[in-house]
Amino acid sequence: MLWKIIALLLFTAFFSACDANNFLNSFLKKEKEKTRIGLSIPTLREARWQRDLKYLKESAVAADAELFTEISENNAAVQEQQCDELLKKNIKVLIVAPHDAKAAASIADKAKAAGIKIISYDRLILGADLDLYVSFDNVKIGEFQAKYITSKAPQGNYIVFSGASTDNNAKLFREGAMKVLAPLEESGKIHIVEDAPIPDWDSDMAEKMTETILAKYNGEIHAVIAPNDSTAGGIIRALKKHHIAGLVPVSGQDSDVEAVHRIMQGMQAMTIFKDSHNLASAAISAAMSLAAGEKPFSNAVAQNGKGQIPAMLLEPVVVDNSNIVPTLVQTGYLSREQVYAVNENEGQPQRRTFNINNVPGNTSAGY
Ligand code: GAL
């Protein structure tokens, strides 16, 4: 009898061990089979990139993919070196939001040479073969900004700021804005007194540049095209020093919470909502398709100097004081608390009377 019990115990122990082993093997296999994706983000300075990163991570988890992330702190050399490391991680796809559109071509070339698919995220990599470009309709963003600002300041002296010259988006935003502004300048309605890029989209730099221009034109500036919210913040700080914040319409982009506060206070005219949740999930689902050897969905093509790149472009939305809640709060982009936590010290729009003698035609640039 005893030997029967021992045999039964041995038999059970053997099969439990086998089961555990099988379970472990299949678990490890599943872990091994997870699609590995590399991600290189240029910066976390603007809140929008922090959001992109969060949503990209969440989308990767939902797709059961393994995401390896690097942040390059606005440095092209660092970004390339970090991507070299990502390419060694047995990834199937590399998603890159380039700091420098041209410099990043070597990252894309290396990925291609290693048989790794490459997606250009938000910003287009120039001069390299890419599998997909996922972004927004960036020309339309520039058009929206300029249309809004010219509706508030149909005449007067304009500053046209663009973003970092290393970023292809900056070129596209300006291109869109000039579609609206150039005919108005030709007809003499507006006068573009300065047209300059802001290095690295830097807010402090934007403030300094605006101060210099305001000093040069004795404060006679009636509208500012700001490419995004971080630069708009710097521009508005400079306008405050000249007591004309709130009188000079300033555009923006990204729906940063500080910009939304400025809009509510009448300091900034508008911003753009780009749903980074949709952008991130589009990029991860495209990465999964590419990894599976399938062609990802695209709805446009982009010329990047190397060829026609399949593109997936999402729609931007204009945000002003009239649609903050439905556009930003009801979509969950910002919480109600964030939106209504306005710092009283940020102040109220300032008032002054323009000297418009040197402006073509009459103007009601203040709004
Ligand atoms: C652009 C991007 C904008 C803005 C800017 C600064 O490429 O499209 O949303 O954030 O970079 O990072």
CSV table of C-alpha atoms and ligand atoms in Angstrom, one decimal:
chain,number,residue,atom,x,y,z
A,1,MET,CA,0.0,0.0,0.0
A,2,LEU,CA,2.8,2.4,1.0
A,3,TRP,CA,4.6,2.0,-2.3
A,4,LYS,CA,1.3,2.9,-4.1
A,5,ILE,CA,1.0,6.1,-2.0
A,6,ILE,CA,4.6,7.0,-2.7
A,7,ALA,CA,4.1,6.4,-6.4
A,8,LEU,CA,1.0,8.5,-6.5
A,9,LEU,CA,2.8,11.4,-4.7
A,10,LEU,CA,5.8,11.2,-7.1
A,11,PHE,CA,3.4,11.1,-10.0
A,12,THR,CA,1.5,14.2,-8.8
A,13,ALA,CA,4.7,16.1,-8.0
A,14,PHE,CA,6.1,15.2,-11.4
A,15,PHE,CA,3.0,16.5,-13.3
A,16,SER,CA,2.7,19.7,-11.1
A,17,ALA,CA,6.4,20.4,-11.9
A,18,CYS,CA,5.6,19.9,-15.5
A,19,ASP,CA,2.6,22.1,-15.3
A,20,ALA,CA,4.6,24.8,-13.6
A,21,ASN,CA,7.3,24.4,-16.1
A,22,ASN,CA,4.9,24.6,-19.0
A,23,PHE,CA,3.2,27.7,-17.5
A,24,LEU,CA,6.6,29.3,-17.0
A,25,ASN,CA,7.7,28.5,-20.5
A,26,SER,CA,4.5,29.9,-22.1
A,27,PHE,CA,4.7,33.0,-19.9
A,28,LEU,CA,8.3,33.6,-20.8
A,29,LYS,CA,7.5,33.0,-24.5
A,30,LYS,CA,4.7,35.5,-24.3
A,31,GLU,CA,7.0,38.0,-22.7
A,32,LYS,CA,9.6,37.3,-25.4
A,33,GLU,CA,7.0,37.7,-28.1
A,34,LYS,CA,5.9,41.2,-27.0
A,35,THR,CA,6.5,43.6,-29.8
A,36,ARG,CA,9.4,45.8,-28.9
A,37,ILE,CA,9.1,49.5,-29.8
A,38,GLY,CA,11.7,52.2,-29.4
A,39,LEU,CA,10.6,55.8,-28.7
A,40,SER,CA,12.7,58.9,-28.9
A,41,ILE,CA,11.0,62.2,-27.7
A,42,PRO,CA,12.9,65.5,-28.1
A,43,THR,CA,12.0,67.2,-24.8
A,44,LEU,CA,9.6,67.2,-21.9
A,45,ARG,CA,9.8,71.0,-21.4
A,46,GLU,CA,6.4,71.7,-23.0
A,47,ALA,CA,3.5,70.0,-21.2
A,48,ARG,CA,2.3,68.6,-24.5
A,49,TRP,CA,5.3,66.3,-24.7
A,50,GLN,CA,4.7,65.0,-21.2
A,51,ARG,CA,1.2,64.2,-22.3
A,52,ASP,CA,2.4,62.5,-25.5
A,53,LEU,CA,4.7,60.4,-23.4
A,54,LYS,CA,2.0,59.4,-21.0
A,55,TYR,CA,-0.4,58.4,-23.8
A,56,LEU,CA,2.3,56.6,-25.8
A,57,LYS,CA,3.1,54.5,-22.8
A,58,GLU,CA,-0.6,53.8,-22.1
A,59,SER,CA,-1.2,52.9,-25.8
A,60,ALA,CA,1.8,50.5,-25.7
A,61,VAL,CA,0.4,48.8,-22.6
A,62,ALA,CA,-3.0,48.5,-24.2
A,63,ALA,CA,-1.4,46.9,-27.4
A,64,ASP,CA,0.7,44.6,-25.2
A,65,ALA,CA,3.9,46.0,-26.6
A,66,GLU,CA,7.1,46.8,-24.8
A,67,LEU,CA,8.2,50.4,-25.1
A,68,PHE,CA,11.7,51.6,-24.6
A,69,THR,CA,11.8,55.4,-24.1
A,70,GLU,CA,14.5,58.1,-24.4
A,71,ILE,CA,14.2,61.8,-24.0
A,72,SER,CA,16.9,63.9,-25.7
A,73,GLU,CA,16.6,67.3,-24.1
A,74,ASN,CA,16.5,69.3,-27.3
A,75,ASN,CA,19.9,68.0,-28.4
A,76,ALA,CA,20.3,66.3,-31.8
A,77,ALA,CA,23.6,64.6,-30.9
A,78,VAL,CA,22.1,63.2,-27.7
A,79,GLN,CA,19.1,62.0,-29.6
A,80,GLU,CA,21.2,60.2,-32.2
A,81,GLN,CA,23.3,58.5,-29.5
A,82,GLN,CA,20.1,57.4,-27.6
A,83,CYS,CA,18.6,56.1,-30.8
A,84,ASP,CA,21.8,54.1,-31.4
A,85,GLU,CA,21.1,52.4,-28.1
A,86,LEU,CA,17.4,51.8,-28.8
A,87,LEU,CA,18.3,50.1,-32.1
A,88,LYS,CA,20.4,47.6,-30.1
A,89,LYS,CA,17.3,46.6,-28.1
A,90,ASN,CA,15.9,44.1,-30.6
A,91,ILE,CA,13.1,46.6,-31.4
A,92,LYS,CA,10.8,46.1,-34.5
A,93,VAL,CA,9.9,49.8,-34.8
A,94,LEU,CA,11.5,53.1,-33.8
A,95,ILE,CA,9.2,56.1,-33.3
A,96,VAL,CA,11.1,59.4,-33.4
A,97,ALA,CA,10.0,62.9,-32.8
A,98,PRO,CA,13.1,64.6,-34.1
A,99,HIS,CA,14.7,67.6,-32.4
A,100,ASP,CA,16.5,68.5,-35.6
A,101,ALA,CA,14.6,67.4,-38.7
A,102,LYS,CA,17.7,67.1,-41.0
A,103,ALA,CA,20.1,65.7,-38.4
A,104,ALA,CA,17.6,62.9,-37.6
A,105,ALA,CA,17.9,61.5,-41.2
A,106,SER,CA,21.0,59.5,-40.0
A,107,ILE,CA,18.8,57.9,-37.2
A,108,ALA,CA,16.2,56.9,-39.8
A,109,ASP,CA,19.0,55.6,-42.2
A,110,LYS,CA,20.5,53.4,-39.4
A,111,ALA,CA,17.1,52.0,-38.5
A,112,LYS,CA,16.4,51.1,-42.1
A,113,ALA,CA,19.8,49.5,-42.5
A,114,ALA,CA,19.0,47.4,-39.4
A,115,GLY,CA,15.7,46.3,-40.9
A,116,ILE,CA,13.8,48.3,-38.2
A,117,LYS,CA,10.7,50.2,-39.3
A,118,ILE,CA,10.7,54.0,-38.6
A,119,ILE,CA,7.8,56.3,-37.7
A,120,SER,CA,8.3,60.1,-37.7
A,121,TYR,CA,6.2,61.4,-34.8
A,122,ASP,CA,4.6,64.8,-34.8
A,123,ARG,CA,7.6,66.4,-36.5
A,124,LEU,CA,8.8,65.2,-39.9
A,125,ILE,CA,12.3,63.8,-40.4
A,126,LEU,CA,13.7,65.3,-43.6
A,127,GLY,CA,15.9,63.6,-46.3
A,128,ALA,CA,15.4,60.0,-45.2
A,129,ASP,CA,13.2,57.1,-46.2
A,130,LEU,CA,10.5,56.6,-43.6
A,131,ASP,CA,7.7,54.1,-43.1
A,132,LEU,CA,5.1,56.6,-41.8
A,133,TYR,CA,4.7,60.2,-40.6
A,134,VAL,CA,2.1,60.7,-37.9
A,135,SER,CA,1.1,64.2,-37.1
A,136,PHE,CA,-1.5,66.9,-37.4
A,137,ASP,CA,-2.4,69.1,-40.4
A,138,ASN,CA,0.3,71.6,-39.4
A,139,VAL,CA,-0.2,74.0,-42.4
A,140,LYS,CA,-3.8,74.3,-41.3
A,141,ILE,CA,-2.7,75.1,-37.7
A,142,GLY,CA,-0.8,78.2,-39.1
A,143,GLU,CA,-3.8,79.2,-41.1
A,144,PHE,CA,-6.1,78.9,-38.1
A,145,GLN,CA,-3.7,81.0,-36.0
A,146,ALA,CA,-3.4,83.8,-38.6
A,147,LYS,CA,-7.2,83.8,-39.5
A,148,TYR,CA,-8.0,84.2,-35.8
A,149,ILE,CA,-5.5,87.0,-35.2
A,150,THR,CA,-6.4,88.9,-38.4
A,151,SER,CA,-10.1,88.7,-37.4
A,152,LYS,CA,-9.2,90.5,-34.2
A,153,ALA,CA,-6.6,92.9,-35.7
A,154,PRO,CA,-7.5,93.4,-39.4
A,155,GLN,CA,-5.0,96.2,-39.7
A,156,GLY,CA,-1.7,97.2,-38.1
A,157,ASN,CA,1.8,96.2,-37.3
A,158,TYR,CA,2.4,92.5,-37.1
A,159,ILE,CA,5.1,90.4,-35.6
A,160,VAL,CA,5.3,86.9,-37.2
A,161,PHE,CA,7.2,84.6,-34.9
A,162,SER,CA,7.9,81.0,-36.0
A,163,GLY,CA,9.2,78.1,-33.9
A,164,ALA,CA,12.7,76.6,-33.9
A,165,SER,CA,14.3,76.5,-37.4
A,166,THR,CA,15.4,73.0,-36.8
A,167,ASP,CA,11.8,71.8,-36.5
A,168,ASN,CA,9.9,71.2,-39.8
A,169,ASN,CA,6.6,71.9,-38.0
A,170,ALA,CA,7.8,75.5,-37.5
A,171,LYS,CA,8.1,75.9,-41.3
A,172,LEU,CA,4.7,74.4,-41.9
A,173,PHE,CA,3.0,76.6,-39.3
A,174,ARG,CA,4.5,79.7,-40.8
A,175,GLU,CA,3.6,78.5,-44.3
A,176,GLY,CA,0.0,78.3,-43.2
A,177,ALA,CA,0.0,81.6,-41.5
A,178,MET,CA,1.5,83.4,-44.5
A,179,LYS,CA,-1.3,82.0,-46.7
A,180,VAL,CA,-3.5,84.3,-44.7
A,181,LEU,CA,-1.1,87.2,-44.0
A,182,ALA,CA,0.7,87.6,-47.3
A,183,PRO,CA,-2.4,88.9,-49.3
A,184,LEU,CA,-3.3,91.3,-46.4
A,185,GLU,CA,0.3,92.6,-46.4
A,186,GLU,CA,0.1,93.0,-50.2
A,187,SER,CA,-3.1,95.0,-50.0
A,188,GLY,CA,-1.5,97.2,-47.3
A,189,LYS,CA,-3.9,96.2,-44.6
A,190,ILE,CA,-1.2,94.8,-42.3
A,191,HIS,CA,2.4,95.5,-42.1
A,192,ILE,CA,4.7,92.7,-41.0
A,193,VAL,CA,7.4,94.5,-39.1
A,194,GLU,CA,9.3,91.4,-38.0
A,195,ASP,CA,9.4,87.8,-39.2
A,196,ALA,CA,11.7,85.7,-37.1
A,197,PRO,CA,12.2,82.1,-35.7
A,198,ILE,CA,12.5,81.6,-32.0
A,199,PRO,CA,15.4,79.3,-31.2
A,200,ASP,CA,14.3,76.1,-29.5
A,201,TRP,CA,10.8,77.5,-29.0
A,202,ASP,CA,12.2,79.1,-25.9
A,203,SER,CA,9.8,81.2,-23.8
A,204,ASP,CA,12.5,83.5,-22.4
A,205,MET,CA,14.0,84.0,-25.8
A,206,ALA,CA,10.5,84.9,-27.1
A,207,GLU,CA,10.2,87.5,-24.3
A,208,LYS,CA,13.6,89.1,-25.1
A,209,MET,CA,12.9,89.2,-28.8
A,210,THR,CA,9.5,90.8,-28.2
A,211,GLU,CA,11.0,93.4,-25.9
A,212,THR,CA,13.6,94.3,-28.5
A,213,ILE,CA,11.0,94.7,-31.2
A,214,LEU,CA,8.6,96.7,-28.9
A,215,ALA,CA,11.5,99.1,-28.1
A,216,LYS,CA,12.4,99.4,-31.8
A,217,TYR,CA,8.8,100.2,-32.8
A,218,ASN,CA,8.0,102.3,-29.7
A,219,GLY,CA,5.4,99.8,-28.6
A,220,GLU,CA,3.4,100.2,-31.9
A,221,ILE,CA,2.7,96.5,-32.4
A,222,HIS,CA,-0.9,95.5,-33.0
A,223,ALA,CA,-0.8,91.7,-33.3
A,224,VAL,CA,1.6,88.8,-32.8
A,225,ILE,CA,1.6,85.4,-34.4
A,226,ALA,CA,3.1,83.2,-31.7
A,227,PRO,CA,3.7,79.6,-32.9
A,228,ASN,CA,2.9,77.9,-29.7
A,229,ASP,CA,1.9,78.5,-26.1
A,230,SER,CA,5.4,78.5,-24.5
A,231,THR,CA,6.5,81.3,-26.8
A,232,ALA,CA,3.1,83.1,-26.4
A,233,GLY,CA,3.9,83.1,-22.6
A,234,GLY,CA,7.2,85.0,-23.2
A,235,ILE,CA,5.6,87.4,-25.7
A,236,ILE,CA,2.8,88.2,-23.3
A,237,ARG,CA,5.3,88.9,-20.4
A,238,ALA,CA,7.0,91.4,-22.7
A,239,LEU,CA,3.7,93.0,-23.7
A,240,LYS,CA,2.8,93.3,-20.0
A,241,LYS,CA,6.0,95.4,-19.4
A,242,HIS,CA,4.7,97.7,-22.1
A,243,HIS,CA,1.2,97.7,-20.5
A,244,ILE,CA,-0.4,96.4,-23.7
A,245,ALA,CA,-1.0,92.7,-22.7
A,246,GLY,CA,-4.6,92.0,-23.6
A,247,LEU,CA,-4.7,94.7,-26.2
A,248,VAL,CA,-2.5,92.9,-28.7
A,249,PRO,CA,-4.0,89.6,-29.9
A,250,VAL,CA,-1.4,86.8,-29.6
A,251,SER,CA,-2.0,83.3,-30.9
A,252,GLY,CA,-0.8,80.0,-29.5
A,253,GLN,CA,-0.9,76.3,-29.8
A,254,ASP,CA,-0.9,73.2,-27.5
A,255,SER,CA,-3.6,74.1,-25.0
A,256,ASP,CA,-1.2,74.4,-22.1
A,257,VAL,CA,-3.0,75.1,-18.9
A,258,GLU,CA,-1.2,78.4,-18.5
A,259,ALA,CA,-2.3,79.4,-22.0
A,260,VAL,CA,-5.9,78.5,-21.2
A,261,HIS,CA,-5.7,80.8,-18.1
A,262,ARG,CA,-4.3,83.6,-20.2
A,263,ILE,CA,-7.2,83.1,-22.6
A,264,MET,CA,-9.7,83.3,-19.8
A,265,GLN,CA,-8.1,86.5,-18.6
A,266,GLY,CA,-8.1,88.0,-22.1
A,267,MET,CA,-4.3,88.1,-22.4
A,268,GLN,CA,-4.0,85.5,-25.1
A,269,ALA,CA,-6.5,85.3,-28.0
A,270,MET,CA,-6.5,81.6,-28.8
A,271,THR,CA,-4.7,78.3,-28.8
A,272,ILE,CA,-4.9,75.1,-30.7
A,273,PHE,CA,-6.0,71.8,-29.4
A,274,LYS,CA,-4.1,68.8,-30.7
A,275,ASP,CA,-5.4,65.6,-29.2
A,276,SER,CA,-2.2,63.9,-28.3
A,277,HIS,CA,-4.2,60.9,-27.0
A,278,ASN,CA,-5.3,60.2,-30.6
A,279,LEU,CA,-1.8,61.0,-32.0
A,280,ALA,CA,-0.2,58.5,-29.5
A,281,SER,CA,-2.7,55.7,-30.2
A,282,ALA,CA,-2.3,56.2,-34.0
A,283,ALA,CA,1.4,55.9,-33.7
A,284,ILE,CA,1.3,52.8,-31.5
A,285,SER,CA,-1.3,51.1,-33.7
A,286,ALA,CA,0.8,51.9,-36.8
A,287,ALA,CA,3.9,50.5,-35.1
A,288,MET,CA,2.0,47.3,-34.3
A,289,SER,CA,0.9,47.0,-38.0
A,290,LEU,CA,4.4,47.6,-39.3
A,291,ALA,CA,5.8,45.1,-36.8
A,292,ALA,CA,3.3,42.5,-38.2
A,293,GLY,CA,4.4,43.3,-41.7
A,294,GLU,CA,1.2,45.1,-42.5
A,295,LYS,CA,0.8,48.5,-44.1
A,296,PRO,CA,-0.4,51.1,-41.6
A,297,PHE,CA,-3.4,53.3,-42.2
A,298,SER,CA,-2.6,56.7,-43.9
A,299,ASN,CA,-4.7,59.5,-45.2
A,300,ALA,CA,-2.0,61.8,-46.8
A,301,VAL,CA,1.5,61.9,-48.1
A,302,ALA,CA,4.3,64.2,-47.1
A,303,GLN,CA,7.3,65.2,-49.2
A,304,ASN,CA,10.4,65.1,-47.1
A,305,GLY,CA,13.1,65.7,-49.7
A,306,LYS,CA,13.7,62.0,-50.0
A,307,GLY,CA,10.4,60.9,-51.4
A,308,GLN,CA,6.6,60.8,-50.8
A,309,ILE,CA,6.2,59.6,-47.2
A,310,PRO,CA,2.8,58.0,-46.3
A,311,ALA,CA,1.3,60.2,-43.6
A,312,MET,CA,-1.5,60.0,-41.0
A,313,LEU,CA,-2.6,63.6,-40.3
A,314,LEU,CA,-5.1,64.5,-37.6
A,315,GLU,CA,-7.3,67.6,-37.4
A,316,PRO,CA,-6.4,70.5,-35.1
A,317,VAL,CA,-9.1,72.5,-33.3
A,318,VAL,CA,-9.2,76.2,-32.5
A,319,VAL,CA,-9.7,77.0,-28.8
A,320,ASP,CA,-10.7,80.4,-27.5
A,321,ASN,CA,-12.7,81.7,-24.6
A,322,SER,CA,-16.0,80.4,-26.1
A,323,ASN,CA,-15.1,76.6,-26.3
A,324,ILE,CA,-12.6,75.8,-23.5
A,325,VAL,CA,-15.0,73.5,-21.6
A,326,PRO,CA,-16.4,71.4,-24.5
A,327,THR,CA,-13.0,71.2,-26.3
A,328,LEU,CA,-10.6,70.7,-23.4
A,329,VAL,CA,-12.5,69.7,-20.3
A,330,GLN,CA,-15.2,67.4,-21.8
A,331,THR,CA,-12.5,65.5,-23.8
A,332,GLY,CA,-10.6,65.0,-20.6
A,333,TYR,CA,-7.5,66.9,-21.9
A,334,LEU,CA,-7.6,69.2,-18.9
A,335,SER,CA,-9.5,68.8,-15.7
A,336,ARG,CA,-12.1,71.4,-14.6
A,337,GLU,CA,-9.9,72.1,-11.5
A,338,GLN,CA,-6.9,72.8,-13.7
A,339,VAL,CA,-8.9,75.2,-15.9
A,340,TYR,CA,-10.5,77.1,-13.1
A,341,ALA,CA,-7.4,77.3,-10.9
A,342,VAL,CA,-6.6,80.7,-12.2
A,343,ASN,CA,-3.8,82.5,-10.3
A,344,GLU,CA,-5.3,85.9,-9.4
A,345,ASN,CA,-1.8,87.4,-9.5
A,346,GLU,CA,-1.6,86.8,-13.2
A,347,GLY,CA,-3.6,90.0,-13.6
A,348,GLN,CA,-6.2,91.4,-15.9
A,349,PRO,CA,-5.9,92.7,-19.5
A,350,GLN,CA,-4.3,96.0,-19.6
A,351,ARG,CA,-5.7,99.0,-21.4
A,352,ARG,CA,-4.0,101.8,-23.3
A,353,THR,CA,-4.7,104.1,-26.3
A,354,PHE,CA,-2.8,103.3,-29.4
A,355,ASN,CA,-0.9,105.9,-31.4
A,356,ILE,CA,-1.9,104.5,-34.8
A,357,ASN,CA,-0.5,107.4,-36.9
A,358,ASN,CA,2.1,105.2,-38.5
A,359,VAL,CA,-0.3,102.3,-39.1
A,360,PRO,CA,-1.9,102.0,-42.6
A,361,GLY,CA,-5.6,102.9,-42.2
A,362,ASN,CA,-7.5,103.0,-38.9
A,363,THR,CA,-7.2,100.1,-36.5
A,364,SER,CA,-9.0,98.6,-33.6
A,365,ALA,CA,-6.2,96.2,-32.8
A,366,GLY,CA,-7.2,96.2,-29.1
A,367,TYR,CA,-9.8,93.5,-28.5
B,1,GAL,C1,6.4,71.5,-32.3
B,1,GAL,C2,5.1,70.9,-31.8
B,1,GAL,C3,4.3,71.9,-31.0
B,1,GAL,C4,5.2,72.5,-29.9
B,1,GAL,C5,6.6,72.7,-30.3
B,1,GAL,C6,7.6,72.9,-29.1
B,1,GAL,O1,7.0,70.6,-33.1
B,1,GAL,O2,4.3,70.6,-33.0
B,1,GAL,O3,3.2,71.3,-30.5
B,1,GAL,O4,5.1,71.8,-28.8
B,1,GAL,O5,7.1,71.7,-31.1
B,1,GAL,O6,7.9,71.7,-28.5
